[in-house]
Amino acid sequence: MSNDLLIKGGRVIDPLAKIDKELDLLISDGKITRIADNIENQDVMQVIDADGKIVMPGLIDMHTHLREPGYEYKEDIQSGTKAAAMGGFTAVACMPNTEPPCDNDSVVSNILEIAQRHGSVKVYPIGAVTKGRAGKQLSEMGEMRKAGAVAFSDDGSPVANAEILRCAMEYLKSFDATIIDHPEDMALSENGQVNYGLISTMLGLKGIPREAEEIIVARDILITNLTKGRLHLAHISTKGALNLIRQAKSNGLNVTCEVTPHHLVLTEDYVWKTGYDTNTKVNPPLRTQEDVESLRVALSDGTIDVIATDHAPHHLDDKWVEFDYAAFGISGLETAVPLVIDKLVIPGIIDWMRMAEIMSSNPAKILGVPGGTLQEGCVADVTIIDPERERSVDPRFFMSKGQNTPFTGWRLTGAPYATIVNGKTVMLDGRLV
Amino acid sequence: MSLQGKDLLTLQELSQEDMELILSTARSLKEILSRPIKKVPTLRGKVVCTLFYEPSTRTRTSFELAAKYMSADTVSIATSTSSVQKGETLADTARNLAVMGIDLVIMRHSVSGSCHFLARVLDIPVVNAGDGMHEHPTQGLLDIFTILDYKPRIKGLKVAILGDIAHSRVARSNIYGLTKMGAEVSVAGPSTLLPPEIEALGVRAFCHPEEAVEGADVVYVLRLQLERQSNSLFPSKREYQDFFGLDRQMLAYAKEDAIIMHPGPMNRGIEITTDIADSPRSVILDQVTNGVAIRMAVLYLILGGRE
């Protein structure tokens, strides 16, 4: 029994089993073996006192950039998964815009091998839809699926055109995987830096209209209707896109979508208020208050399925430059949970059950990976949350190599307390184990 | 001296009080330009650096002469002949210059917000000589100064700004400066060259230039920034001239004593016809002269020299 782990006294949340109750959780050999009132602490090797804490199925971030292979100076699988563990995530899916791009099975295998050796949490590679992410020719998605890719995306860019998307969606029916599309009309957004509107006018920066996102969302939904395939839309940021998605869902299409914590919390004004801080430069850009409010509504009404970070770590060299030259992206793994708790759970926009659903159960379901529940016999991926812990965001202490966050100095209530992967504690009380 | 040691990055953030301080200081310094010996010792021992990431004739010369007339030493970095060509970053270039003892940097850059960035990198004052499509504060000040040579006050004046508003830092600085001092500002051009929600800055926007020029006291023509245009903003220079350029016909909508301004360099025959540019109502060269006085005032007030 010495491998056992007992989590005692926490409030257990399980969206699939519909549990919200103070229970104990016993883990053996990487599986949840018992979930009950007051499990006796017999001969258990490790006990975590979860009194006053929230115990939920391990959080899964289905949209990260781990940068390996190719951009290890920004992040690598080791540092990125440490950041995930610190942030309360038991698994991350990583996007294929690496160098070389993850567009064939050997890159997929390579990522999985490195993750096996150096990863703190589970890593699920996402393969490129097209060779070289160039939008011309389908990549060997079947081989990549066999090697362990969980989904397909040309993220960083949209799938190039409606015909490629149609073919990819049809073809993937043989391999049971979802297309994750990055909705951006590249002609409309070309050279854009911030949201199109008063702020772009005041800053003298080229604006990216919300329609750049909505055009591709609309295209993708129409192609999904044509193929009856599966579509997941990445980092939705506008009210108009949500309306299109809401309608697609009510028409019964297999469309899901995600939103990032920063789009739920920040508006374009922040670029202005910080005097062109390049840490506010992100794609899609920070939008208006109206968009933020509709994202929050969509989060509670079910239009949004997932919160994902779009963790985009960058080196200081890529950000400590003129605004137009700075890279897009926010290092998000280590601020996501505190932001979600402080800005969404505590104010009552979502409850703990909904949080577990959109950060664990739904991503597990969309990617077709284990987890998302705490039922007996299931994999022991568990996240424990301290809802009262108050901390200031300080990127100097990030595990991620990317210190690019616009949240420096924010005092946030709520933090991950423990991250447990396959029954093994990888983070406890803010320290990696 | 409330500007001492500070940056001058925008007119938007500059108080009306500080604007008037610069204008009145320039008014008294302007006299130096007409002296036989154009040199006062005010800034002796100070070093100012012009760091230009974009070509410039007027602004750069104007700043350098302003510094020299007050006995400051000047160094000029043109990026086309500097280590920027070897890939040195702005932050590194600036820090290297600063440790050689420079007291103030004047920068022009093609990217909006670059002067804000430079101000974060450096401890010494930064003066914005034009950042991308954002602001050109000393241009705004010299334009207001020039208007005041011809009109008793800014408050209540009708000012029409014509042309490429979207890409113009001159337009933005003038909008902020003029509206702060009470002018009624209209902007006009093809709608492709009007930035979104511009009216929220307190101006009226028109896509028929005549409507903006109607009854104007000042007609301000912007340079069509051909280098910043994409293919689809307007079809041809010919068509632009025909519908949006300032010619006699369009000028007829303005008040009879309206003055004509342009920040230079002019595209003659495109945004403005030569007869108007060279007419007695044109104050375009006055703007250039006044630019030196304004920049003397700015350097004087920031570097805190004493007579």
GROMACS .gro file of N, CA, C and O in nm, chain A residues 179-258:
model
  320
  179ILE      N    1  -1.045   1.924  -3.551
  179ILE     CA    2  -0.965   2.036  -3.603
  179ILE      C    3  -0.981   2.151  -3.507
  179ILE      O    4  -1.093   2.187  -3.469
  180ILE      N    5  -0.869   2.207  -3.466
  180ILE     CA    6  -0.872   2.328  -3.384
  180ILE      C    7  -0.829   2.442  -3.475
  180ILE      O    8  -0.716   2.446  -3.521
  181ASP      N    9  -0.920   2.533  -3.502
  181ASP     CA   10  -0.882   2.640  -3.596
  181ASP      C   11  -0.860   2.772  -3.524
  181ASP      O   12  -0.924   2.804  -3.424
  182HIS      N   13  -0.766   2.845  -3.580
  182HIS     CA   14  -0.729   2.979  -3.532
  182HIS      C   15  -0.802   3.078  -3.621
  182HIS      O   16  -0.765   3.095  -3.737
  183PRO      N   17  -0.909   3.139  -3.571
  183PRO     CA   18  -0.991   3.220  -3.661
  183PRO      C   19  -0.937   3.361  -3.682
  183PRO      O   20  -0.948   3.447  -3.596
  184GLU      N   21  -0.879   3.382  -3.797
  184GLU     CA   22  -0.824   3.514  -3.829
  184GLU      C   23  -0.815   3.529  -3.981
  184GLU      O   24  -0.745   3.451  -4.046
  185ASP      N   25  -0.885   3.625  -4.035
  185ASP     CA   26  -0.872   3.655  -4.177
  185ASP      C   27  -0.743   3.736  -4.192
  185ASP      O   28  -0.734   3.852  -4.153
  186MET      N   29  -0.642   3.673  -4.253
  186MET     CA   30  -0.508   3.730  -4.252
  186MET      C   31  -0.498   3.857  -4.337
  186MET      O   32  -0.411   3.940  -4.313
  187ALA      N   33  -0.585   3.872  -4.436
  187ALA     CA   34  -0.581   3.994  -4.516
  187ALA      C   35  -0.633   4.112  -4.434
  187ALA      O   36  -0.577   4.221  -4.435
  188LEU      N   37  -0.740   4.086  -4.361
  188LEU     CA   38  -0.802   4.194  -4.283
  188LEU      C   39  -0.717   4.232  -4.162
  188LEU      O   40  -0.721   4.344  -4.115
  189SER      N   41  -0.639   4.137  -4.114
  189SER     CA   42  -0.560   4.165  -3.992
  189SER      C   43  -0.416   4.202  -4.022
  189SER      O   44  -0.339   4.227  -3.930
  190GLU      N   45  -0.380   4.205  -4.149
  190GLU     CA   46  -0.239   4.223  -4.186
  190GLU      C   47  -0.177   4.346  -4.119
  190GLU      O   48  -0.233   4.455  -4.122
  191ASN      N   49  -0.061   4.325  -4.059
  191ASN     CA   50   0.016   4.429  -3.989
  191ASN      C   51  -0.056   4.485  -3.866
  191ASN      O   52  -0.010   4.581  -3.805
  192GLY      N   53  -0.169   4.427  -3.830
  192GLY     CA   54  -0.245   4.478  -3.716
  192GLY      C   55  -0.172   4.451  -3.585
  192GLY      O   56  -0.098   4.354  -3.572
  193GLN      N   57  -0.195   4.542  -3.489
  193GLN     CA   58  -0.125   4.533  -3.361
  193GLN      C   59  -0.220   4.524  -3.243
  193GLN      O   60  -0.189   4.461  -3.143
  194VAL      N   61  -0.331   4.595  -3.254
  194VAL     CA   62  -0.430   4.601  -3.145
  194VAL      C   63  -0.569   4.598  -3.207
  194VAL      O   64  -0.583   4.602  -3.329
  195ASN      N   65  -0.670   4.593  -3.121
  195ASN     CA   66  -0.807   4.594  -3.170
  195ASN      C   67  -0.835   4.721  -3.251
  195ASN      O   68  -0.786   4.828  -3.219
  196TYR      N   69  -0.913   4.704  -3.357
  196TYR     CA   70  -0.949   4.816  -3.445
  196TYR      C   71  -1.056   4.900  -3.377
  196TYR      O   72  -1.162   4.850  -3.340
  197GLY      N   73  -1.028   5.028  -3.358
  197GLY     CA   74  -1.127   5.115  -3.295
  197GLY      C   75  -1.060   5.237  -3.237
  197GLY      O   76  -0.950   5.275  -3.280
  198LEU      N   77  -1.126   5.297  -3.140
  198LEU     CA   78  -1.074   5.421  -3.083
  198LEU      C   79  -0.932   5.405  -3.029
  198LEU      O   80  -0.847   5.493  -3.047
  199ILE      N   81  -0.906   5.292  -2.965
  199ILE     CA   82  -0.773   5.273  -2.906
  199ILE      C   83  -0.666   5.264  -3.015
  199ILE      O   84  -0.559   5.324  -3.003
  200SER      N   85  -0.695   5.195  -3.124
  200SER     CA   86  -0.595   5.188  -3.232
  200SER      C   87  -0.575   5.327  -3.294
  200SER      O   88  -0.464   5.364  -3.330
  201THR      N   89  -0.683   5.404  -3.301
  201THR     CA   90  -0.671   5.541  -3.351
  201THR      C   91  -0.584   5.625  -3.259
  201THR      O   92  -0.495   5.698  -3.302
  202MET      N   93  -0.610   5.615  -3.129
  202MET     CA   94  -0.534   5.696  -3.034
  202MET      C   95  -0.387   5.654  -3.029
  202MET      O   96  -0.299   5.738  -3.014
  203LEU      N   97  -0.362   5.526  -3.037
  203LEU     CA   98  -0.224   5.478  -3.028
  203LEU      C   99  -0.150   5.490  -3.162
  203LEU      O  100  -0.028   5.476  -3.166
  204GLY      N  101  -0.223   5.513  -3.269
  204GLY     CA  102  -0.159   5.516  -3.400
  204GLY      C  103  -0.106   5.381  -3.441
  204GLY      O  104  -0.004   5.370  -3.508
  205LEU      N  105  -0.175   5.276  -3.399
  205LEU     CA  106  -0.135   5.140  -3.437
  205LEU      C  107  -0.239   5.083  -3.531
  205LEU      O  108  -0.357   5.113  -3.520
  206LYS      N  109  -0.195   4.999  -3.623
  206LYS     CA  110  -0.289   4.938  -3.717
  206LYS      C  111  -0.384   4.848  -3.639
  206LYS      O  112  -0.342   4.767  -3.557
  207GLY      N  113  -0.512   4.862  -3.667
  207GLY     CA  114  -0.612   4.787  -3.593
  207GLY      C  115  -0.647   4.654  -3.658
  207GLY      O  116  -0.637   4.639  -3.780
  208ILE      N  117  -0.686   4.559  -3.574
  208ILE     CA  118  -0.736   4.430  -3.622
  208ILE      C  119  -0.887   4.427  -3.593
  208ILE      O  120  -0.927   4.419  -3.478
  209PRO      N  121  -0.969   4.436  -3.698
  209PRO     CA  122  -1.114   4.439  -3.673
  209PRO      C  123  -1.163   4.307  -3.615
  209PRO      O  124  -1.107   4.200  -3.643
  210ARG      N  125  -1.267   4.315  -3.537
  210ARG     CA  126  -1.328   4.194  -3.482
  210ARG      C  127  -1.376   4.103  -3.595
  210ARG      O  128  -1.377   3.982  -3.583
  211GLU      N  129  -1.412   4.167  -3.705
  211GLU     CA  130  -1.460   4.090  -3.820
  211GLU      C  131  -1.354   3.996  -3.875
  211GLU      O  132  -1.388   3.896  -3.939
  212ALA      N  133  -1.227   4.026  -3.852
  212ALA     CA  134  -1.122   3.934  -3.899
  212ALA      C  135  -1.140   3.797  -3.835
  212ALA      O  136  -1.117   3.694  -3.898
  213GLU      N  137  -1.181   3.798  -3.711
  213GLU     CA  138  -1.208   3.671  -3.641
  213GLU      C  139  -1.342   3.611  -3.686
  213GLU      O  140  -1.351   3.491  -3.714
  214GLU      N  141  -1.441   3.697  -3.699
  214GLU     CA  142  -1.577   3.648  -3.724
  214GLU      C  143  -1.591   3.589  -3.864
  214GLU      O  144  -1.667   3.493  -3.884
  215ILE      N  145  -1.520   3.642  -3.960
  215ILE     CA  146  -1.526   3.589  -4.097
  215ILE      C  147  -1.483   3.443  -4.099
  215ILE      O  148  -1.548   3.358  -4.161
  216ILE      N  149  -1.373   3.413  -4.030
  216ILE     CA  150  -1.323   3.275  -4.032
  216ILE      C  151  -1.411   3.185  -3.944
  216ILE      O  152  -1.434   3.068  -3.978
  217VAL      N  153  -1.462   3.239  -3.836
  217VAL     CA  154  -1.557   3.160  -3.755
  217VAL      C  155  -1.677   3.121  -3.842
  217VAL      O  156  -1.719   3.005  -3.844
  218ALA      N  157  -1.727   3.218  -3.917
  218ALA     CA  158  -1.842   3.190  -4.003
  218ALA      C  159  -1.806   3.088  -4.111
  218ALA      O  160  -1.879   2.991  -4.134
  219ARG      N  161  -1.691   3.107  -4.173
  219ARG     CA  162  -1.646   3.012  -4.276
  219ARG      C  163  -1.637   2.871  -4.218
  219ARG      O  164  -1.687   2.773  -4.275
  220ASP      N  165  -1.572   2.861  -4.103
  220ASP     CA  166  -1.550   2.731  -4.042
  220ASP      C  167  -1.681   2.662  -4.005
  220ASP      O  168  -1.696   2.541  -4.021
  221ILE      N  169  -1.774   2.742  -3.956
  221ILE     CA  170  -1.904   2.684  -3.919
  221ILE      C  171  -1.976   2.633  -4.044
  221ILE      O  172  -2.034   2.523  -4.044
  222LEU      N  173  -1.969   2.709  -4.152
  222LEU     CA  174  -2.034   2.665  -4.276
  222LEU      C  175  -1.971   2.536  -4.328
  222LEU      O  176  -2.041   2.446  -4.375
  223ILE      N  177  -1.839   2.527  -4.318
  223ILE     CA  178  -1.772   2.405  -4.365
  223ILE      C  179  -1.807   2.287  -4.272
  223ILE      O  180  -1.823   2.173  -4.317
  224THR      N  181  -1.821   2.315  -4.144
  224THR     CA  182  -1.862   2.209  -4.052
  224THR      C  183  -2.002   2.160  -4.086
  224THR      O  184  -2.033   2.041  -4.079
  225ASN      N  185  -2.087   2.253  -4.125
  225ASN     CA  186  -2.221   2.215  -4.168
  225ASN      C  187  -2.216   2.130  -4.294
  225ASN      O  188  -2.288   2.032  -4.308
  226LEU      N  189  -2.125   2.165  -4.383
  226LEU     CA  190  -2.111   2.090  -4.507
  226LEU      C  191  -2.061   1.948  -4.482
  226LEU      O  192  -2.111   1.852  -4.539
  227THR      N  193  -1.961   1.937  -4.395
  227THR     CA  194  -1.896   1.806  -4.375
  227THR      C  195  -1.958   1.726  -4.262
  227THR      O  196  -1.933   1.606  -4.252
  228LYS      N  197  -2.030   1.795  -4.174
  228LYS     CA  198  -2.076   1.734  -4.048
  228LYS      C  199  -1.957   1.678  -3.970
  228LYS      O  200  -1.965   1.575  -3.903
  229GLY      N  201  -1.846   1.747  -3.981
  229GLY     CA  202  -1.726   1.708  -3.906
  229GLY      C  203  -1.722   1.776  -3.771
  229GLY      O  204  -1.824   1.823  -3.720
  230ARG      N  205  -1.602   1.776  -3.714
  230ARG     CA  206  -1.585   1.832  -3.579
  230ARG      C  207  -1.492   1.952  -3.583
  230ARG      O  208  -1.385   1.948  -3.643
  231LEU      N  209  -1.534   2.057  -3.516
  231LEU     CA  210  -1.457   2.182  -3.517
  231LEU      C  211  -1.445   2.237  -3.376
  231LEU      O  212  -1.542   2.242  -3.300
  232HIS      N  213  -1.321   2.277  -3.341
  232HIS     CA  214  -1.302   2.352  -3.217
  232HIS      C  215  -1.237   2.485  -3.254
  232HIS      O  216  -1.136   2.488  -3.323
  233LEU      N  217  -1.296   2.593  -3.207
  233LEU     CA  218  -1.244   2.726  -3.241
  233LEU      C  219  -1.160   2.779  -3.126
  233LEU      O  220  -1.205   2.785  -3.011
  234ALA      N  221  -1.038   2.818  -3.159
  234ALA     CA  222  -0.943   2.863  -3.057
  234ALA      C  223  -0.968   3.009  -3.021
  234ALA      O  224  -1.021   3.087  -3.100
  235HIS      N  225  -0.929   3.044  -2.901
  235HIS     CA  226  -0.925   3.181  -2.847
  235HIS      C  227  -1.027   3.278  -2.907
  235HIS      O  228  -0.991   3.375  -2.973
  236ILE      N  229  -1.153   3.251  -2.878
  236ILE     CA  230  -1.259   3.341  -2.925
  236ILE      C  231  -1.255   3.470  -2.842
  236ILE      O  232  -1.238   3.466  -2.721
  237SER      N  233  -1.269   3.582  -2.911
  237SER     CA  234  -1.253   3.710  -2.839
  237SER      C  235  -1.363   3.812  -2.867
  237SER      O  236  -1.358   3.921  -2.812
  238THR      N  237  -1.458   3.780  -2.954
  238THR     CA  238  -1.556   3.884  -2.988
  238THR      C  239  -1.700   3.837  -2.967
  238THR      O  240  -1.732   3.719  -2.976
  239LYS      N  241  -1.783   3.938  -2.944
  239LYS     CA  242  -1.926   3.914  -2.925
  239LYS      C  243  -1.987   3.852  -3.051
  239LYS      O  244  -2.068   3.759  -3.043
  240GLY      N  245  -1.946   3.904  -3.166
  240GLY     CA  246  -2.002   3.855  -3.292
  240GLY      C  247  -1.967   3.708  -3.317
  240GLY      O  248  -2.051   3.630  -3.365
  241ALA      N  249  -1.845   3.669  -3.283
  241ALA     CA  250  -1.805   3.529  -3.300
  241ALA      C  251  -1.890   3.439  -3.211
  241ALA      O  252  -1.934   3.331  -3.252
  242LEU      N  253  -1.915   3.486  -3.089
  242LEU     CA  254  -1.997   3.406  -2.997
  242LEU      C  255  -2.139   3.388  -3.051
  242LEU      O  256  -2.198   3.280  -3.038
  243ASN      N  257  -2.193   3.493  -3.111
  243ASN     CA  258  -2.328   3.481  -3.167
  243ASN      C  259  -2.332   3.376  -3.278
  243ASN      O  260  -2.427   3.297  -3.286
  244LEU      N  261  -2.227   3.374  -3.361
  244LEU     CA  262  -2.221   3.274  -3.467
  244LEU      C  263  -2.212   3.133  -3.408
  244LEU      O  264  -2.277   3.039  -3.455
  245ILE      N  265  -2.131   3.119  -3.305
  245ILE     CA  266  -2.111   2.987  -3.244
  245ILE      C  267  -2.239   2.941  -3.173
  245ILE      O  268  -2.278   2.825  -3.181
  246ARG      N  269  -2.303   3.036  -3.106
  246ARG     CA  270  -2.429   3.003  -3.037
  246ARG      C  271  -2.530   2.948  -3.137
  246ARG      O  272  -2.596   2.847  -3.113
  247GLN      N  273  -2.536   3.014  -3.252
  247GLN     CA  274  -2.631   2.971  -3.355
  247GLN      C  275  -2.592   2.834  -3.411
  247GLN      O  276  -2.678   2.747  -3.428
  248ALA      N  277  -2.462   2.814  -3.434
  248ALA     CA  278  -2.416   2.685  -3.486
  248ALA      C  279  -2.451   2.572  -3.390
  248ALA      O  280  -2.495   2.464  -3.430
  249LYS      N  281  -2.433   2.598  -3.262
  249LYS     CA  282  -2.465   2.496  -3.162
  249LYS      C  283  -2.614   2.466  -3.160
  249LYS      O  284  -2.654   2.350  -3.149
  250SER      N  285  -2.693   2.572  -3.172
  250SER     CA  286  -2.838   2.547  -3.168
  250SER      C  287  -2.883   2.476  -3.294
  250SER      O  288  -2.988   2.411  -3.295
  251ASN      N  289  -2.803   2.484  -3.400
  251ASN     CA  290  -2.834   2.407  -3.520
  251ASN      C  291  -2.779   2.264  -3.512
  251ASN      O  292  -2.785   2.190  -3.610
  252GLY      N  293  -2.721   2.231  -3.399
  252GLY     CA  294  -2.678   2.094  -3.377
  252GLY      C  295  -2.543   2.057  -3.435
  252GLY      O  296  -2.507   1.940  -3.443
  253LEU      N  297  -2.465   2.158  -3.475
  253LEU     CA  298  -2.334   2.126  -3.530
  253LEU      C  299  -2.236   2.091  -3.418
  253LEU      O  300  -2.249   2.137  -3.305
  254ASN      N  301  -2.135   2.012  -3.456
  254ASN     CA  302  -2.035   1.970  -3.359
  254ASN      C  303  -1.925   2.076  -3.350
  254ASN      O  304  -1.813   2.057  -3.397
  255VAL      N  305  -1.960   2.188  -3.290
  255VAL     CA  306  -1.867   2.300  -3.279
  255VAL      C  307  -1.846   2.332  -3.132
  255VAL      O  308  -1.943   2.344  -3.056
  256THR      N  309  -1.720   2.342  -3.094
  256THR     CA  310  -1.687   2.386  -2.958
  256THR      C  311  -1.592   2.504  -2.969
  256THR      O  312  -1.538   2.533  -3.075
  257CYS      N  313  -1.572   2.572  -2.856
  257CYS     CA  314  -1.478   2.684  -2.860
  257CYS      C  315  -1.417   2.708  -2.724
  257CYS      O  316  -1.465   2.659  -2.622
  258GLU      N  317  -1.310   2.785  -2.726
  258GLU     CA  318  -1.238   2.818  -2.603
  258GLU      C  319  -1.218   2.968  -2.594
  258GLU      O  320  -1.227   3.042  -2.692
   0.00000   0.00000   0.00000
